[in-house]
Coordinates of C-alpha atoms in Angstrom, one line a residue:
M1 CA 9.8 -12.5 53.5
K2 CA 9.9 -16.3 53.6
H3 CA 13.3 -16.2 55.4
V4 CA 11.8 -13.8 58.0
E5 CA 9.0 -16.2 58.6
D6 CA 11.5 -19.1 59.1
V7 CA 13.2 -17.1 61.8
L8 CA 10.3 -15.4 63.6
G9 CA 7.6 -17.9 62.9
K10 CA 4.1 -17.7 61.4
G11 CA 2.1 -14.6 62.2
W12 CA 5.1 -12.4 62.8
E13 CA 3.5 -9.6 60.7
N14 CA 0.7 -9.2 63.2
Y15 CA 3.0 -7.8 65.9
I16 CA 3.8 -4.0 65.9
E17 CA 7.5 -4.6 65.1
G18 CA 6.5 -7.2 62.5
Q19 CA 4.0 -4.8 60.8
K20 CA 6.7 -2.1 60.4
L21 CA 9.2 -4.7 59.1
K22 CA 6.6 -6.0 56.6
A23 CA 5.8 -2.4 55.4
D24 CA 9.5 -1.8 54.9
G25 CA 9.9 -5.0 53.0
D26 CA 6.9 -4.4 50.8
S27 CA 8.2 -0.9 50.0
F28 CA 11.6 -2.2 49.2
R29 CA 10.2 -4.9 46.9
L30 CA 8.0 -2.4 45.1
K31 CA 11.1 -0.2 44.6
L32 CA 13.0 -3.1 43.1
N33 CA 10.1 -3.9 40.7
T34 CA 9.8 -0.2 39.7
Q35 CA 13.6 0.0 39.3
E36 CA 13.4 -2.7 36.7
I37 CA 10.7 -0.9 34.9
F38 CA 12.7 2.3 34.9
D39 CA 15.9 0.7 33.7
D40 CA 14.0 -1.0 30.8
W41 CA 12.3 2.3 29.9
S42 CA 15.5 4.2 30.0
K43 CA 17.3 1.8 27.8
N44 CA 14.4 1.7 25.3
V45 CA 14.3 5.5 25.1
Q46 CA 18.0 5.8 24.5
A47 CA 18.0 3.0 22.0
R48 CA 15.1 4.5 20.0
N49 CA 16.7 7.9 20.0
L50 CA 13.4 9.7 20.5
G51 CA 13.5 13.4 20.1
V52 CA 12.6 16.3 17.9
S53 CA 15.1 17.0 15.1
G54 CA 15.4 17.4 11.4
R55 CA 13.0 19.2 9.1
I56 CA 9.6 20.2 10.3
F57 CA 8.0 18.7 7.2
L58 CA 8.4 15.3 5.5
I59 CA 7.2 14.4 2.0
E60 CA 5.9 10.9 1.9
Q61 CA 4.2 8.7 -0.7
S62 CA 0.7 7.4 -0.1
R63 CA -1.8 5.6 -2.2
A64 CA -4.1 7.8 -4.1
R65 CA -7.8 7.6 -3.1
T66 CA -9.3 8.1 -6.6
A67 CA -6.7 6.8 -9.0
R68 CA -4.0 4.2 -9.3
G69 CA -0.5 4.8 -8.1
N70 CA 0.9 7.0 -5.3
V71 CA 0.7 10.6 -4.5
L72 CA 3.0 12.8 -2.5
K73 CA 1.7 13.8 1.0
L74 CA 2.8 16.4 3.4
K75 CA 3.5 15.2 6.9
V76 CA 4.7 17.0 10.1
N77 CA 7.9 15.5 11.3
F78 CA 6.8 15.1 14.9
H79 CA 6.3 11.7 16.5
P80 CA 3.5 11.5 19.0
E81 CA 5.6 9.3 21.3
V82 CA 7.7 12.3 22.0
I83 CA 4.8 13.8 24.0
T84 CA 4.4 10.5 25.9
L85 CA 8.1 10.7 26.7
S86 CA 7.5 14.1 28.5
K87 CA 4.8 12.6 30.7
E88 CA 6.9 9.5 31.5
V89 CA 9.9 11.7 32.5
R90 CA 7.7 13.7 34.8
N91 CA 6.2 10.5 36.4
F92 CA 9.6 8.9 37.0
K93 CA 10.9 12.1 38.6
N94 CA 7.9 12.2 40.9
L95 CA 8.8 8.6 42.0
G96 CA 12.3 9.8 42.9
F97 CA 14.3 8.3 40.0
R98 CA 17.2 10.2 38.5
V99 CA 16.3 10.4 34.8
P100 CA 19.4 10.6 32.5
L101 CA 20.1 14.2 31.4
G102 CA 19.9 13.3 27.7
I103 CA 16.3 12.1 28.1
V104 CA 15.4 15.1 30.3
N105 CA 16.6 17.4 27.6
K106 CA 14.6 15.6 24.9
A107 CA 11.5 15.9 27.0
H108 CA 12.1 19.6 27.6
Q109 CA 12.6 20.2 23.9
A110 CA 9.4 18.3 23.1
N111 CA 7.4 20.5 25.6
Q112 CA 8.7 23.6 23.9
L113 CA 8.0 22.5 20.4
Y114 CA 4.7 20.7 21.1
P115 CA 2.4 23.8 20.5
Y116 CA 4.1 24.5 17.1
A117 CA 3.8 20.8 16.1
I118 CA 0.1 20.7 16.9
S119 CA -0.5 23.9 15.0
L120 CA 1.3 22.6 11.9
I121 CA -0.6 19.3 12.1
E122 CA -3.9 21.0 12.3
S123 CA -3.0 23.4 9.5
T124 CA -1.9 20.5 7.3
K125 CA -5.1 18.6 7.9
T126 CA -7.2 21.6 7.2
Y127 CA -5.3 22.2 3.9
E128 CA -5.8 18.6 2.8
K129 CA -9.5 18.5 3.7
T130 CA -10.1 21.8 1.8
L131 CA -8.4 20.3 -1.3
E132 CA -10.7 17.2 -1.0
K133 CA -13.8 19.5 -1.0
M134 CA -12.5 21.0 -4.3
E135 CA -12.0 17.7 -6.0
S136 CA -15.6 17.5 -7.4
K137 CA -15.7 21.3 -8.0
E138 CA -13.2 21.8 -10.8
N139 CA -14.9 25.1 -11.9
I140 CA -13.9 26.9 -8.7
A141 CA -10.2 25.8 -8.8
S142 CA -9.2 28.7 -11.0
L143 CA -10.8 31.2 -8.6
V144 CA -8.6 30.1 -5.7
A145 CA -5.5 29.3 -7.7
G146 CA -3.8 32.5 -6.4
V147 CA -4.3 31.8 -2.7
R148 CA -3.6 28.1 -3.2
K149 CA -0.2 29.0 -4.8
E150 CA 0.6 31.1 -1.8
V151 CA 0.0 28.1 0.5
Q152 CA 2.2 25.9 -1.8
T153 CA 4.9 28.6 -1.7
L154 CA 4.9 28.5 2.1
I155 CA 5.0 24.7 2.1
A156 CA 8.1 24.8 -0.2
E157 CA 9.7 27.2 2.3
G158 CA 8.7 25.0 5.2
V159 CA 10.3 21.8 3.9
Q160 CA 13.7 23.6 4.3
I161 CA 13.2 24.7 7.9
V162 CA 14.5 22.5 10.8
W163 CA 13.1 22.3 14.3
D164 CA 15.9 24.1 16.0
S165 CA 15.7 27.1 13.6
F166 CA 14.7 30.5 15.0
K167 CA 12.3 30.7 12.0
V168 CA 9.9 28.0 13.4
N169 CA 7.8 30.3 15.6
Q170 CA 7.1 32.9 12.9
Y171 CA 6.6 30.3 10.1
V172 CA 4.0 28.4 12.1
G173 CA 1.9 31.5 12.5
R174 CA 2.2 32.5 8.8
F175 CA 1.3 29.0 7.7
A176 CA -1.7 28.7 9.9
E177 CA -3.0 32.1 8.7
Q178 CA -2.5 31.3 5.0
V179 CA -4.2 27.9 5.3
F180 CA -7.1 29.5 7.2
N181 CA -7.5 32.1 4.4
F182 CA -7.5 29.4 1.8
Q183 CA -10.1 27.4 3.7
E184 CA -12.3 30.4 4.2
R185 CA -12.2 31.5 0.6
V186 CA -13.0 27.9 -0.6
E187 CA -15.9 27.6 1.9
Y188 CA -17.3 30.9 0.7
L189 CA -17.1 29.8 -2.9
L190 CA -18.8 26.5 -2.3
A191 CA -21.7 28.2 -0.6
L192 CA -21.9 30.9 -3.4
E193 CA -21.7 28.3 -6.1
E194 CA -24.6 26.4 -4.7
Q195 CA -26.8 29.4 -4.8
L196 CA -25.5 30.4 -8.2
E197 CA -26.5 27.0 -9.6
V198 CA -30.0 27.5 -8.3
D199 CA -30.2 31.0 -9.9
I200 CA -28.9 29.6 -13.3
R201 CA -31.4 26.7 -13.3
S202 CA -34.2 29.1 -12.6
L203 CA -33.6 30.7 -16.0
E204 CA -35.3 27.6 -17.5
T205 CA -38.3 27.6 -15.2
C206 CA -39.1 31.3 -14.7
S207 CA -41.9 32.9 -16.8
Y208 CA -40.6 34.4 -20.1
S209 CA -40.8 38.0 -19.0
A210 CA -38.3 40.8 -18.8
N211 CA -38.8 41.4 -15.1
C212 CA -38.3 37.7 -14.2
L213 CA -35.1 37.4 -16.3
A214 CA -33.8 40.7 -15.1
D215 CA -34.2 39.6 -11.5
I216 CA -32.2 36.4 -12.0
L217 CA -29.5 38.2 -14.0
A218 CA -29.2 40.8 -11.3
K219 CA -28.6 38.0 -8.7
I220 CA -25.9 36.5 -10.9
Q221 CA -24.3 39.8 -11.5
K222 CA -24.2 40.4 -7.7
T223 CA -22.4 37.1 -7.3
V224 CA -19.8 38.2 -9.8
D225 CA -19.4 41.6 -8.1
D226 CA -18.9 39.9 -4.7
L227 CA -16.1 37.7 -6.2
S228 CA -14.5 40.8 -7.8
L229 CA -14.7 42.7 -4.5
R230 CA -12.9 39.8 -2.7
Q231 CA -10.3 39.7 -5.4
Y232 CA -10.6 36.1 -6.5
S233 CA -8.0 35.1 -9.1
N234 CA -8.7 34.4 -12.8
L235 CA -12.2 36.0 -12.5
P236 CA -12.5 37.0 -16.2
Y237 CA -11.9 33.4 -17.3
W238 CA -14.5 32.1 -14.8
V239 CA -17.0 34.8 -15.8
S240 CA -16.6 33.8 -19.5
K241 CA -17.6 30.3 -18.6
L242 CA -20.5 31.6 -16.6
D243 CA -21.7 33.7 -19.5
E244 CA -21.7 30.6 -21.7
E245 CA -23.8 28.7 -19.2
V246 CA -26.2 31.6 -18.7
W247 CA -26.7 32.0 -22.4
L248 CA -27.2 28.2 -22.9
R249 CA -30.0 28.2 -20.2
Y250 CA -31.5 31.4 -21.6
R251 CA -31.5 30.0 -25.1
R252 CA -33.4 26.9 -23.9
Q253 CA -36.0 29.1 -22.3
W254 CA -36.3 31.2 -25.5
M255 CA -36.9 28.1 -27.6
I256 CA -39.7 27.0 -25.4
Y257 CA -41.6 30.2 -26.1
H258 CA -40.8 30.5 -29.8

């Protein structure tokens, strides 16, 4: 615009014709600046080869929280920048730019697979958090060993599935359902165990009478019946440990009164 001022003189933009010329010039300059941004963006995207490909799961090593060394961790193979790519493609299209077809296809694929990726990510997080809740509750691990093995079997199946497989849709639903079932059964156990501990401790504090002991033992038996009805795994082994604990508390109570 400096050359225009040299020709037309200062204040040229205040005239009607000058205002239009200035508006056109500003628009052109903005277009030039945006074009540079678009070109840089396009080169960067193509250089980074962003997209959704390969297996849906990755197995990575991470530092253990409670011990030395590393542990294997399950991770969904879906980079969050792929979603940003979809938004950027849409914005540049709205500005009138011709986005390369290869980038458009990647963005389209990301939009299609995004719901599946989010479901897998949430299911994986839920599974890990549920395992963390069990870390300090070793006595319930055997009761959910069966359903945990089912989740592990699904994970072993999932690490072989790639994103462009027709199996993805069905697998994501099965994995989410199985993880939810695992979480639900663990949560139920944790709540049940808390009440069970209260009942067992009460064996040492209740009055030494047949009615009092019978009431407590009836509550404990109801807990066992509930677990049996829900078909928790390894129940006989768990019950044998429970019987030992009940007998130990009962014996302490007996020694107080004898």
